[in-house]
Amino acid sequence: MSLQTCLRACTLIGLFTYLGCIATAAEPPATKPDSSIDPARSAILKRTEAVAKKLEALRGLKFKADVKKAVLTAEQMRTYVAGALTKHNTPKTFEDEGRVFKALGLIPESMDYQAMMTGQTGSIVSGAYDQWDKTLRLILGRDPGKQTVTIAHELYHGLQHQHWPALLDGKQSIGRDAGNAIRALIEADAMLTEEAFVLGDAGIALDSYKIFLGNKLRRQRTNIIDQMRARGAPAYFVDKNTFEYAEAVNFVHAVYKSGNWKALRGVFDSPPTSTEQILHPERYLTRRDYPTRIESKGLEKHLTDTYGKDHFIVDIAGELLVRSMIRTHLGAGHDVAATGWDGDTYYVWSDPKTQQIRLVWDTLWDSNKDAKEFAQAAKAILEKRRGVALKGGQMKPSVAFYQAAKKGHGEIRVYRADRRVVIYDGLPPKESKAVTKLVSSRGSARHYDAHDTEQGGNDDKPL
């Protein structure tokens, strides 16, 4: 199965985005401003009406319908958040998601992933827009000034949803990496709108707040990291939230500078197709660098026929996950090994007998130099994680091969041929020959851009 049908499909906008998938839970019905509502709730609802008019004028977009609103007590919000994560996810969903992160070395293999995820829901948020029931939820008793900013941010998510429902519904089968990019775009666009809303009230033009933006990003990065570390979140989730709340804001600000709000509306009509484009705005704005999709139906069929489809996942990691893996094991100083990413496909499954997680990962890089840097980083990471030395070396100027066999674990391999790097981790020795043949066979691993337009040539190299 593809993970894109699991956690990616149900992210609650603006609420614990690092959790990956929060949706609706049973809640009191949305409230409407009428004479039966107490004055505190009525004041909040009237404030949302005023904010909605300002958002329309600021962004040049009209609400197509009223956004439903629910004003909750802190305890009701706490109940809502606690129940939201598991509403649309089964234990198997968590199991598959955790299996991928463990295979890529993003979380410890001993971690109970579902317990970690559900344990992150204890904090109170001041507001959230839920795209599943199209409701904005706010909390009673908050400072009016601060809550107005929250309303601007979350209500704008409702405006986004009305104009680009396909993107915010999260139901498109686009893969993990593109999904990460689109979620980051949605959140960063709302953050920039929030800042423009605040600055407009202060009489400051958005065009002139570069220093303000820089300070905001630094504070945002520090706050996110501190809060998430305090909750015990793995490094990957810290990195992902930093990506969404800081680096993606750099992207949308670059788009804004290229053509104001009209340019940002255009991005939603033709969104980024990879986290690479978010991390490097020039790869979207100057010359669109589409990711290359690596597809091997023969390999997928062989592995699913052998191990079953129940716990088999095929998807795309992307530059963000590659960078997070490198940061987790080698430190941020080695990020350069992720910057030449061009495309990848990972195959992750559990052995039905031993439950061991196994990985075959096919990657493509912008240049031979980029491939060499990643291969060296991957070798160092696998040696660190598995406690073995991978033996081998340079076979030709553009070819290198490193391998080890660990008893009870299986084959560990890093193979580089020109721009291509293939990784095995935990592959049973009996599978090595068949898998290598399928990975290396021309015509089985085809490269496409993000719009499924076949590219000329083929980067496959016999292994």
Tab-separated table of C-alpha atoms in Angstrom:
chain	number	residue	atom	x	y	z
A	1	MET	CA	0.000	0.000	0.000
A	2	SER	CA	1.068	3.611	-0.461
A	3	LEU	CA	1.412	5.755	2.634
A	4	GLN	CA	-0.171	8.628	0.758
A	5	THR	CA	-3.551	7.057	1.610
A	6	CYS	CA	-2.762	7.074	5.332
A	7	LEU	CA	-1.567	9.905	7.535
A	8	ARG	CA	-0.997	12.287	4.627
A	9	ALA	CA	-4.685	12.336	3.821
A	10	CYS	CA	-5.998	13.837	7.048
A	11	THR	CA	-3.996	16.722	8.390
A	12	LEU	CA	-5.918	19.183	10.518
A	13	ILE	CA	-4.753	22.589	9.364
A	14	GLY	CA	-2.945	24.771	11.844
A	15	LEU	CA	-3.098	22.339	14.776
A	16	PHE	CA	-0.062	20.287	15.794
A	17	THR	CA	1.041	20.072	12.189
A	18	TYR	CA	4.107	18.075	13.170
A	19	LEU	CA	1.816	15.235	14.206
A	20	GLY	CA	1.086	14.676	10.532
A	21	CYS	CA	-2.571	13.665	10.800
A	22	ILE	CA	-5.201	15.213	13.032
A	23	ALA	CA	-8.821	15.284	12.032
A	24	THR	CA	-12.249	15.831	13.570
A	25	ALA	CA	-13.583	14.479	16.813
A	26	ALA	CA	-17.042	14.572	18.386
A	27	GLU	CA	-17.678	18.150	19.434
A	28	PRO	CA	-20.422	20.540	20.435
A	29	PRO	CA	-22.208	21.898	17.358
A	30	ALA	CA	-20.888	25.064	15.757
A	31	THR	CA	-22.346	28.147	17.397
A	32	LYS	CA	-24.054	31.035	15.676
A	33	PRO	CA	-24.357	34.619	16.919
A	34	ASP	CA	-27.898	35.011	18.290
A	35	SER	CA	-29.594	36.302	21.411
A	36	SER	CA	-29.124	33.015	23.286
A	37	ILE	CA	-25.312	33.216	23.207
A	38	ASP	CA	-23.528	34.609	26.224
A	39	PRO	CA	-21.745	37.965	25.765
A	40	ALA	CA	-18.221	36.478	25.751
A	41	ARG	CA	-18.990	34.074	22.914
A	42	SER	CA	-20.917	36.749	21.059
A	43	ALA	CA	-17.929	39.101	21.232
A	44	ILE	CA	-15.609	36.446	19.761
A	45	LEU	CA	-18.016	35.674	16.933
A	46	LYS	CA	-18.427	39.353	16.076
A	47	ARG	CA	-14.645	39.693	16.040
A	48	THR	CA	-14.406	36.905	13.457
A	49	GLU	CA	-16.845	38.781	11.212
A	50	ALA	CA	-14.661	41.886	11.304
A	51	VAL	CA	-11.516	39.840	10.657
A	52	ALA	CA	-13.168	38.116	7.683
A	53	LYS	CA	-13.802	41.453	5.968
A	54	LYS	CA	-10.194	42.540	6.524
A	55	LEU	CA	-8.885	39.239	5.132
A	56	GLU	CA	-10.970	39.624	1.992
A	57	ALA	CA	-9.601	43.108	1.404
A	58	LEU	CA	-6.026	42.077	2.203
A	59	ARG	CA	-5.852	38.979	0.014
A	60	GLY	CA	-8.243	39.933	-2.764
A	61	LEU	CA	-10.303	36.781	-2.175
A	62	LYS	CA	-13.958	36.538	-1.189
A	63	PHE	CA	-15.447	33.978	1.164
A	64	LYS	CA	-17.810	31.823	-0.880
A	65	ALA	CA	-19.750	30.840	2.231
A	66	ASP	CA	-19.711	31.580	5.933
A	67	VAL	CA	-17.180	29.502	7.863
A	68	LYS	CA	-18.825	27.585	10.694
A	69	LYS	CA	-17.572	28.550	14.131
A	70	ALA	CA	-17.474	26.860	17.520
A	71	VAL	CA	-16.437	28.681	20.688
A	72	LEU	CA	-15.186	26.159	23.249
A	73	THR	CA	-13.992	26.111	26.797
A	74	ALA	CA	-10.381	25.100	27.362
A	75	GLU	CA	-11.548	21.667	28.497
A	76	GLN	CA	-13.698	21.185	25.402
A	77	MET	CA	-10.730	22.112	23.202
A	78	ARG	CA	-8.556	19.693	25.120
A	79	THR	CA	-11.103	16.919	24.533
A	80	TYR	CA	-11.332	17.817	20.865
A	81	VAL	CA	-7.572	17.716	20.357
A	82	ALA	CA	-7.157	14.473	22.290
A	83	GLY	CA	-9.756	12.694	20.180
A	84	ALA	CA	-8.824	14.230	16.850
A	85	LEU	CA	-5.662	12.259	16.146
A	86	THR	CA	-7.275	8.825	16.226
A	87	LYS	CA	-10.563	9.790	14.561
A	88	HIS	CA	-9.405	8.934	11.041
A	89	ASN	CA	-6.445	6.656	11.780
A	90	THR	CA	-6.355	2.998	12.687
A	91	PRO	CA	-3.573	1.285	14.642
A	92	LYS	CA	-2.314	-0.050	11.298
A	93	THR	CA	-2.019	3.516	9.994
A	94	PHE	CA	0.268	4.404	12.874
A	95	GLU	CA	2.146	1.128	12.461
A	96	ASP	CA	2.878	1.767	8.783
A	97	GLU	CA	3.896	5.380	9.381
A	98	GLY	CA	6.188	4.350	12.222
A	99	ARG	CA	7.666	1.570	10.102
A	100	VAL	CA	8.735	4.061	7.419
A	101	PHE	CA	10.317	6.441	9.921
A	102	LYS	CA	12.165	3.574	11.579
A	103	ALA	CA	13.399	2.224	8.239
A	104	LEU	CA	14.807	5.654	7.330
A	105	GLY	CA	16.348	6.104	10.769
A	106	LEU	CA	14.141	9.068	11.692
A	107	ILE	CA	12.888	7.567	14.965
A	108	PRO	CA	14.319	4.844	17.240
A	109	GLU	CA	13.332	1.333	16.259
A	110	SER	CA	12.187	0.662	19.816
A	111	MET	CA	9.756	3.596	19.853
A	112	ASP	CA	6.019	3.014	20.217
A	113	TYR	CA	5.071	5.431	17.474
A	114	GLN	CA	1.350	5.575	18.180
A	115	ALA	CA	1.937	6.218	21.873
A	116	MET	CA	4.410	8.967	21.021
A	117	MET	CA	1.993	10.626	18.612
A	118	THR	CA	-1.067	10.482	20.821
A	119	GLY	CA	1.016	11.631	23.773
A	120	GLN	CA	1.718	14.933	22.014
A	121	THR	CA	-1.875	16.161	22.260
A	122	GLY	CA	-1.895	17.473	25.796
A	123	SER	CA	-1.195	21.115	25.047
A	124	ILE	CA	-3.911	23.647	24.477
A	125	VAL	CA	-4.088	25.538	21.241
A	126	SER	CA	-5.960	28.816	20.984
A	127	GLY	CA	-7.711	27.988	17.737
A	128	ALA	CA	-7.887	25.616	14.785
A	129	TYR	CA	-9.637	25.358	11.439
A	130	ASP	CA	-10.767	21.819	10.663
A	131	GLN	CA	-11.111	21.147	6.951
A	132	TRP	CA	-13.124	17.985	7.545
A	133	ASP	CA	-16.142	19.669	9.100
A	134	LYS	CA	-15.188	23.148	7.814
A	135	THR	CA	-15.319	24.615	11.310
A	136	LEU	CA	-13.184	27.228	13.046
A	137	ARG	CA	-12.793	26.433	16.742
A	138	LEU	CA	-11.727	29.075	19.254
A	139	ILE	CA	-11.295	29.126	23.021
A	140	LEU	CA	-13.096	31.312	25.523
A	141	GLY	CA	-11.143	33.530	27.882
A	142	ARG	CA	-8.191	34.395	25.644
A	143	ASP	CA	-6.647	37.853	25.363
A	144	PRO	CA	-8.730	39.655	22.681
A	145	GLY	CA	-5.697	41.113	20.886
A	146	LYS	CA	-3.839	37.819	20.650
A	147	GLN	CA	-7.000	35.943	19.773
A	148	THR	CA	-7.672	38.321	16.880
A	149	VAL	CA	-4.327	37.291	15.380
A	150	THR	CA	-5.257	33.616	15.861
A	151	ILE	CA	-8.607	34.248	14.173
A	152	ALA	CA	-6.870	35.890	11.199
A	153	HIS	CA	-4.553	32.906	10.749
A	154	GLU	CA	-7.114	30.128	11.195
A	155	LEU	CA	-9.973	31.877	9.401
A	156	TYR	CA	-7.674	32.404	6.440
A	157	HIS	CA	-7.282	28.609	6.298
A	158	GLY	CA	-11.038	28.522	5.757
A	159	LEU	CA	-10.655	31.013	2.911
A	160	GLN	CA	-7.883	28.876	1.407
A	161	HIS	CA	-10.113	25.812	1.685
A	162	GLN	CA	-12.977	27.476	-0.167
A	163	HIS	CA	-10.748	28.517	-3.075
A	164	TRP	CA	-8.446	25.471	-3.292
A	165	PRO	CA	-10.453	22.586	-1.777
A	166	ALA	CA	-8.491	19.845	-3.541
A	167	LEU	CA	-5.242	20.964	-1.913
A	168	LEU	CA	-6.640	21.377	1.587
A	169	ASP	CA	-8.773	18.246	1.590
A	170	GLY	CA	-5.567	16.222	1.304
A	171	LYS	CA	-7.260	13.480	-0.707
A	172	GLN	CA	-5.048	13.629	-3.784
A	173	SER	CA	-2.606	10.763	-4.277
A	174	ILE	CA	0.546	12.804	-4.636
A	175	GLY	CA	3.046	11.049	-2.378
A	176	ARG	CA	4.695	11.939	0.885
A	177	ASP	CA	7.211	14.504	-0.358
A	178	ALA	CA	4.752	16.533	-2.434
A	179	GLY	CA	2.280	16.312	0.446
A	180	ASN	CA	4.881	17.741	2.814
A	181	ALA	CA	5.519	20.579	0.368
A	182	ILE	CA	1.837	21.444	-0.015
A	183	ARG	CA	1.185	21.374	3.741
A	184	ALA	CA	4.120	23.710	4.217
A	185	LEU	CA	2.795	26.044	1.515
A	186	ILE	CA	-0.657	26.144	3.131
A	187	GLU	CA	0.709	26.913	6.579
A	188	ALA	CA	3.352	29.414	5.478
A	189	ASP	CA	0.855	31.297	3.305
A	190	ALA	CA	-1.393	31.631	6.355
A	191	MET	CA	1.553	32.833	8.443
A	192	LEU	CA	2.478	35.501	5.911
A	193	THR	CA	-1.168	36.580	5.752
A	194	GLU	CA	-1.260	36.741	9.548
A	195	GLU	CA	1.825	38.951	9.574
A	196	ALA	CA	0.404	41.220	6.859
A	197	PHE	CA	-2.803	41.469	8.892
A	198	VAL	CA	-0.903	42.531	12.016
A	199	LEU	CA	1.388	44.922	10.139
A	200	GLY	CA	-1.549	46.465	8.297
A	201	ASP	CA	-3.205	47.315	11.597
A	202	ALA	CA	0.089	48.939	12.612
A	203	GLY	CA	0.334	50.872	9.351
A	204	ILE	CA	3.417	48.986	8.123
A	205	ALA	CA	3.670	47.709	4.545
A	206	LEU	CA	4.490	44.037	4.097
A	207	ASP	CA	7.040	44.913	1.404
A	208	SER	CA	9.274	46.647	3.936
A	209	TYR	CA	9.380	44.202	6.803
A	210	LYS	CA	12.356	42.029	5.877
A	211	ILE	CA	14.034	42.594	9.251
A	212	PHE	CA	10.767	41.917	11.042
A	213	LEU	CA	10.346	38.681	9.109
A	214	GLY	CA	13.856	37.548	9.973
A	215	ASN	CA	13.274	38.186	13.671
A	216	LYS	CA	9.919	36.425	13.491
A	217	LEU	CA	11.459	33.346	11.863
A	218	ARG	CA	14.206	33.146	14.461
A	219	ARG	CA	11.689	33.389	17.300
A	220	GLN	CA	9.401	30.889	15.594
A	221	ARG	CA	12.228	28.402	15.077
A	222	THR	CA	13.381	28.709	18.695
A	223	ASN	CA	9.859	28.374	20.121
A	224	ILE	CA	9.001	25.347	17.993
A	225	ILE	CA	12.213	23.530	18.827
A	226	ASP	CA	11.926	24.267	22.552
A	227	GLN	CA	8.279	23.194	22.758
A	228	MET	CA	8.738	20.015	20.769
A	229	ARG	CA	11.876	18.935	22.575
A	230	ALA	CA	10.064	19.462	25.852
A	231	ARG	CA	7.375	17.050	24.625
A	232	GLY	CA	9.982	14.458	23.669
A	233	ALA	CA	9.391	14.638	19.910
A	234	PRO	CA	12.064	12.993	17.721
A	235	ALA	CA	14.462	15.262	15.823
A	236	TYR	CA	12.638	14.671	12.532
A	237	PHE	CA	9.432	16.269	13.809
A	238	VAL	CA	11.384	19.250	15.090
A	239	ASP	CA	12.962	19.604	11.653
A	240	LYS	CA	9.618	19.218	9.881
A	241	ASN	CA	7.928	21.867	11.977
A	242	THR	CA	10.858	24.211	11.460
A	243	PHE	CA	10.469	23.545	7.750
A	244	GLU	CA	6.762	24.391	7.798
A	245	TYR	CA	6.857	27.377	10.127
A	246	ALA	CA	10.144	28.992	9.140
A	247	GLU	CA	11.735	27.810	5.909
A	248	ALA	CA	8.441	27.656	4.038
A	249	VAL	CA	7.741	31.245	5.113
A	250	ASN	CA	10.948	32.203	3.320
A	251	PHE	CA	9.510	30.509	0.229
A	252	VAL	CA	6.144	32.298	0.289
A	253	HIS	CA	7.846	35.624	1.026
A	254	ALA	CA	10.070	35.103	-2.027
A	255	VAL	CA	6.950	34.405	-4.088
A	256	TYR	CA	5.249	37.495	-2.667
A	257	LYS	CA	8.225	39.662	-3.607
A	258	SER	CA	8.033	38.317	-7.166
A	259	GLY	CA	4.454	39.479	-7.697
A	260	ASN	CA	2.564	40.278	-4.478
A	261	TRP	CA	-0.562	38.329	-3.475
A	262	LYS	CA	-1.423	37.562	-7.077
A	263	ALA	CA	1.790	35.540	-7.370
A	264	LEU	CA	0.908	33.573	-4.244
A	265	ARG	CA	-2.530	32.778	-5.625
A	266	GLY	CA	-0.770	31.469	-8.699
A	267	VAL	CA	1.337	29.133	-6.567
A	268	PHE	CA	-1.820	27.497	-5.237
A	269	ASP	CA	-2.964	26.955	-8.815
A	270	SER	CA	0.406	25.348	-9.644
A	271	PRO	CA	1.846	24.248	-6.282
A	272	PRO	CA	5.358	23.024	-5.496
A	273	THR	CA	5.832	19.360	-6.257
A	274	SER	CA	8.650	18.686	-3.791
A	275	THR	CA	10.123	19.895	-0.526
A	276	GLU	CA	13.233	20.696	-2.581
A	277	GLN	CA	11.345	23.559	-4.250
A	278	ILE	CA	10.303	24.947	-0.853
A	279	LEU	CA	13.819	24.701	0.574
A	280	HIS	CA	15.315	26.333	-2.540
A	281	PRO	CA	12.775	28.913	-3.823
A	282	GLU	CA	14.835	29.584	-6.937
A	283	ARG	CA	14.145	25.989	-8.027
A	284	TYR	CA	10.486	26.943	-8.213
A	285	LEU	CA	10.621	30.608	-9.223
A	286	THR	CA	13.586	30.838	-11.608
A	287	ARG	CA	13.535	27.491	-13.337
A	288	ARG	CA	11.126	24.861	-12.091
A	289	ASP	CA	13.146	21.860	-10.976
A	290	TYR	CA	10.639	19.020	-11.145
A	291	PRO	CA	11.487	15.926	-9.119
A	292	THR	CA	12.225	12.717	-10.933
A	293	ARG	CA	10.018	9.819	-9.958
A	294	ILE	CA	11.692	6.436	-9.946
A	295	GLU	CA	9.315	3.583	-10.590
A	296	SER	CA	9.978	-0.137	-10.608
A	297	LYS	CA	6.778	-2.139	-10.878
A	298	GLY	CA	8.743	-5.349	-11.256
A	299	LEU	CA	10.502	-4.827	-7.938
A	300	GLU	CA	7.308	-3.856	-6.166
A	301	LYS	CA	5.503	-6.933	-7.493
A	302	HIS	CA	8.347	-9.239	-6.505
A	303	LEU	CA	8.491	-7.901	-2.952
A	304	THR	CA	4.721	-7.912	-2.414
A	305	ASP	CA	4.426	-11.420	-3.868
A	306	THR	CA	7.150	-12.568	-1.476
A	307	TYR	CA	6.198	-10.709	1.705
A	308	GLY	CA	2.559	-9.737	1.186
A	309	LYS	CA	0.897	-6.354	0.743
A	310	ASP	CA	-0.388	-5.812	4.275
A	311	HIS	CA	2.666	-4.000	5.572
A	312	PHE	CA	4.353	-2.942	2.357
A	313	ILE	CA	4.843	0.779	1.686
A	314	VAL	CA	6.127	2.508	-1.461
A	315	ASP	CA	6.561	6.272	-1.478
A	316	ILE	CA	8.944	9.214	-1.915
A	317	ALA	CA	11.148	10.556	0.879
A	318	GLY	CA	12.282	13.828	-0.723
A	319	GLU	CA	14.966	16.284	0.295
A	320	LEU	CA	13.325	17.144	3.633
A	321	LEU	CA	13.378	13.551	4.912
A	322	VAL	CA	16.867	12.950	3.518
A	323	ARG	CA	18.096	16.070	5.304
A	324	SER	CA	16.353	15.057	8.520
A	325	MET	CA	17.963	11.612	8.383
A	326	ILE	CA	21.392	13.172	7.930
A	327	ARG	CA	20.832	15.691	10.713
A	328	THR	CA	19.586	12.995	13.070
A	329	HIS	CA	22.700	10.836	12.719
A	330	LEU	CA	25.510	13.098	11.465
A	331	GLY	CA	24.487	16.600	12.513
A	332	ALA	CA	23.331	19.708	10.649
A	333	GLY	CA	26.854	20.354	9.360
A	334	HIS	CA	26.385	17.553	6.815
A	335	ASP	CA	23.221	19.001	5.202
A	336	VAL	CA	25.042	19.497	1.918
A	337	ALA	CA	24.667	15.770	1.252
A	338	ALA	CA	20.905	16.311	0.804
A	339	THR	CA	20.896	19.420	-1.392
A	340	GLY	CA	21.451	17.660	-4.727
A	341	TRP	CA	18.371	15.447	-4.393
A	342	ASP	CA	16.558	14.821	-7.698
A	343	GLY	CA	14.187	11.961	-6.884
A	344	ASP	CA	13.757	8.700	-4.965
A	345	THR	CA	11.481	5.797	-4.194
A	346	TYR	CA	11.635	3.731	-1.027
A	347	TYR	CA	10.251	0.244	-0.502
A	348	VAL	CA	9.648	-0.566	3.161
A	349	TRP	CA	8.132	-3.753	4.564
A	350	SER	CA	8.134	-6.047	7.569
A	351	ASP	CA	9.183	-9.649	7.364
A	352	PRO	CA	5.975	-11.597	8.180
A	353	LYS	CA	7.946	-14.133	10.238
A	354	THR	CA	10.421	-11.973	12.161
A	355	GLN	CA	8.670	-8.561	11.930
A	356	GLN	CA	12.039	-7.071	11.027
A	357	ILE	CA	11.768	-3.854	9.049
A	358	ARG	CA	13.507	-4.009	5.674
A	359	LEU	CA	14.371	-1.274	3.184
A	360	VAL	CA	15.267	-0.893	-0.481
A	361	TRP	CA	15.792	2.761	-1.400
A	362	ASP	CA	16.456	3.921	-4.960
A	363	THR	CA	17.656	7.544	-5.240
A	364	LEU	CA	18.724	9.903	-8.035
A	365	TRP	CA	20.892	13.016	-7.710
A	366	ASP	CA	21.543	16.165	-9.748
A	367	SER	CA	25.186	15.304	-10.409
A	368	ASN	CA	27.774	12.591	-9.830
A	369	LYS	CA	29.268	14.788	-7.104
A	370	ASP	CA	25.910	15.013	-5.308
A	371	ALA	CA	25.460	11.252	-5.554
A	372	LYS	CA	28.922	10.664	-4.112
A	373	GLU	CA	28.235	12.958	-1.151
A	374	PHE	CA	24.962	11.228	-0.361
A	375	ALA	CA	26.475	7.750	-0.748
A	376	GLN	CA	29.212	8.640	1.729
A	377	ALA	CA	26.660	10.052	4.179
A	378	ALA	CA	24.422	6.985	3.809
A	379	LYS	CA	27.375	4.679	4.432
A	380	ALA	CA	28.308	6.566	7.611
A	381	ILE	CA	24.716	6.499	8.855
A	382	LEU	CA	24.262	2.778	8.244
A	383	GLU	CA	27.561	1.963	9.918
A	384	LYS	CA	26.507	4.023	12.932
A	385	ARG	CA	22.997	2.560	13.118
A	386	ARG	CA	23.974	-1.068	12.535
A	387	GLY	CA	27.348	-1.177	14.278
A	388	VAL	CA	29.164	-2.705	11.305
A	389	ALA	CA	31.806	-1.553	8.841
A	390	LEU	CA	30.685	-1.524	5.217
A	391	LYS	CA	33.541	-2.844	3.122
A	392	GLY	CA	34.248	-1.960	-0.467
A	393	GLY	CA	35.224	1.225	-2.188
A	394	GLN	CA	35.599	3.041	-5.481
A	395	MET	CA	35.338	0.638	-8.410
A	396	LYS	CA	35.404	3.266	-11.186
A	397	PRO	CA	35.443	7.085	-11.111
A	398	SER	CA	31.639	7.143	-10.993
A	399	VAL	CA	30.960	3.776	-9.339
A	400	ALA	CA	31.330	2.740	-5.697
A	401	PHE	CA	30.117	-0.277	-3.741
A	402	TYR	CA	29.963	-0.800	0.035
A	403	GLN	CA	28.458	-3.843	1.694
A	404	ALA	CA	28.181	-5.776	4.946
A	405	ALA	CA	26.128	-8.697	6.198
A	406	LYS	CA	24.954	-8.629	9.795
A	407	LYS	CA	23.818	-11.871	11.381
A	408	GLY	CA	20.134	-11.795	12.160
A	409	HIS	CA	19.692	-8.550	10.251
A	410	GLY	CA	20.525	-9.208	6.617
A	411	GLU	CA	22.447	-7.440	3.886
A	412	ILE	CA	23.404	-3.775	4.169
A	413	ARG	CA	24.517	-2.118	0.963
A	414	VAL	CA	25.234	1.283	-0.553
A	415	TYR	CA	25.793	1.252	-4.302
A	416	ARG	CA	26.532	4.327	-6.419
A	417	ALA	CA	26.565	4.435	-10.215
A	418	ASP	CA	26.878	7.913	-11.698
A	419	ARG	CA	23.907	9.923	-10.359
A	420	ARG	CA	22.153	6.959	-8.827
A	421	VAL	CA	22.502	5.602	-5.285
A	422	VAL	CA	20.717	2.441	-4.145
A	423	ILE	CA	20.521	1.362	-0.505
A	424	TYR	CA	19.620	-1.999	1.019
A	425	ASP	CA	19.114	-2.343	4.753
A	426	GLY	CA	18.106	-5.707	6.200
A	427	LEU	CA	17.661	-7.424	2.850
A	428	PRO	CA	17.694	-11.235	3.231
A	429	PRO	CA	20.742	-12.685	1.420
A	430	LYS	CA	18.481	-14.981	-0.616
A	431	GLU	CA	16.743	-11.900	-2.043
A	432	SER	CA	19.868	-10.008	-3.004
A	433	LYS	CA	20.313	-11.397	-6.486
A	434	ALA	CA	16.655	-11.080	-7.547
A	435	VAL	CA	16.243	-7.568	-6.083
A	436	THR	CA	19.490	-6.332	-7.628
A	437	LYS	CA	18.438	-7.633	-11.024
A	438	LEU	CA	15.042	-5.911	-10.800
A	439	VAL	CA	16.503	-2.620	-9.571
A	440	SER	CA	19.122	-2.506	-12.286
A	441	SER	CA	17.118	-3.747	-15.257
A	442	ARG	CA	16.563	-1.072	-17.872
A	443	GLY	CA	12.909	-0.328	-18.438
A	444	SER	CA	11.801	-1.382	-14.967
A	445	ALA	CA	12.959	1.793	-13.239
A	446	ARG	CA	11.519	4.648	-15.240
A	447	HIS	CA	12.004	8.320	-14.540
A	448	TYR	CA	9.240	10.863	-14.811
A	449	ASP	CA	8.737	14.467	-13.832
A	450	ALA	CA	5.994	15.316	-11.361
A	451	HIS	CA	3.386	15.621	-14.099
A	452	ASP	CA	4.033	12.113	-15.443
A	453	THR	CA	5.694	13.381	-18.593
A	454	GLU	CA	8.341	10.848	-19.550
A	455	GLN	CA	11.792	12.353	-19.745
A	456	GLY	CA	14.267	11.584	-22.430
A	457	GLY	CA	16.960	9.056	-21.617
A	458	ASN	CA	17.258	6.759	-18.650
A	459	ASP	CA	19.493	7.115	-15.638
A	460	ASP	CA	19.425	3.419	-14.731
A	461	LYS	CA	22.853	1.826	-14.363
A	462	PRO	CA	23.320	-1.944	-14.132
A	463	LEU	CA	24.190	-2.962	-10.606
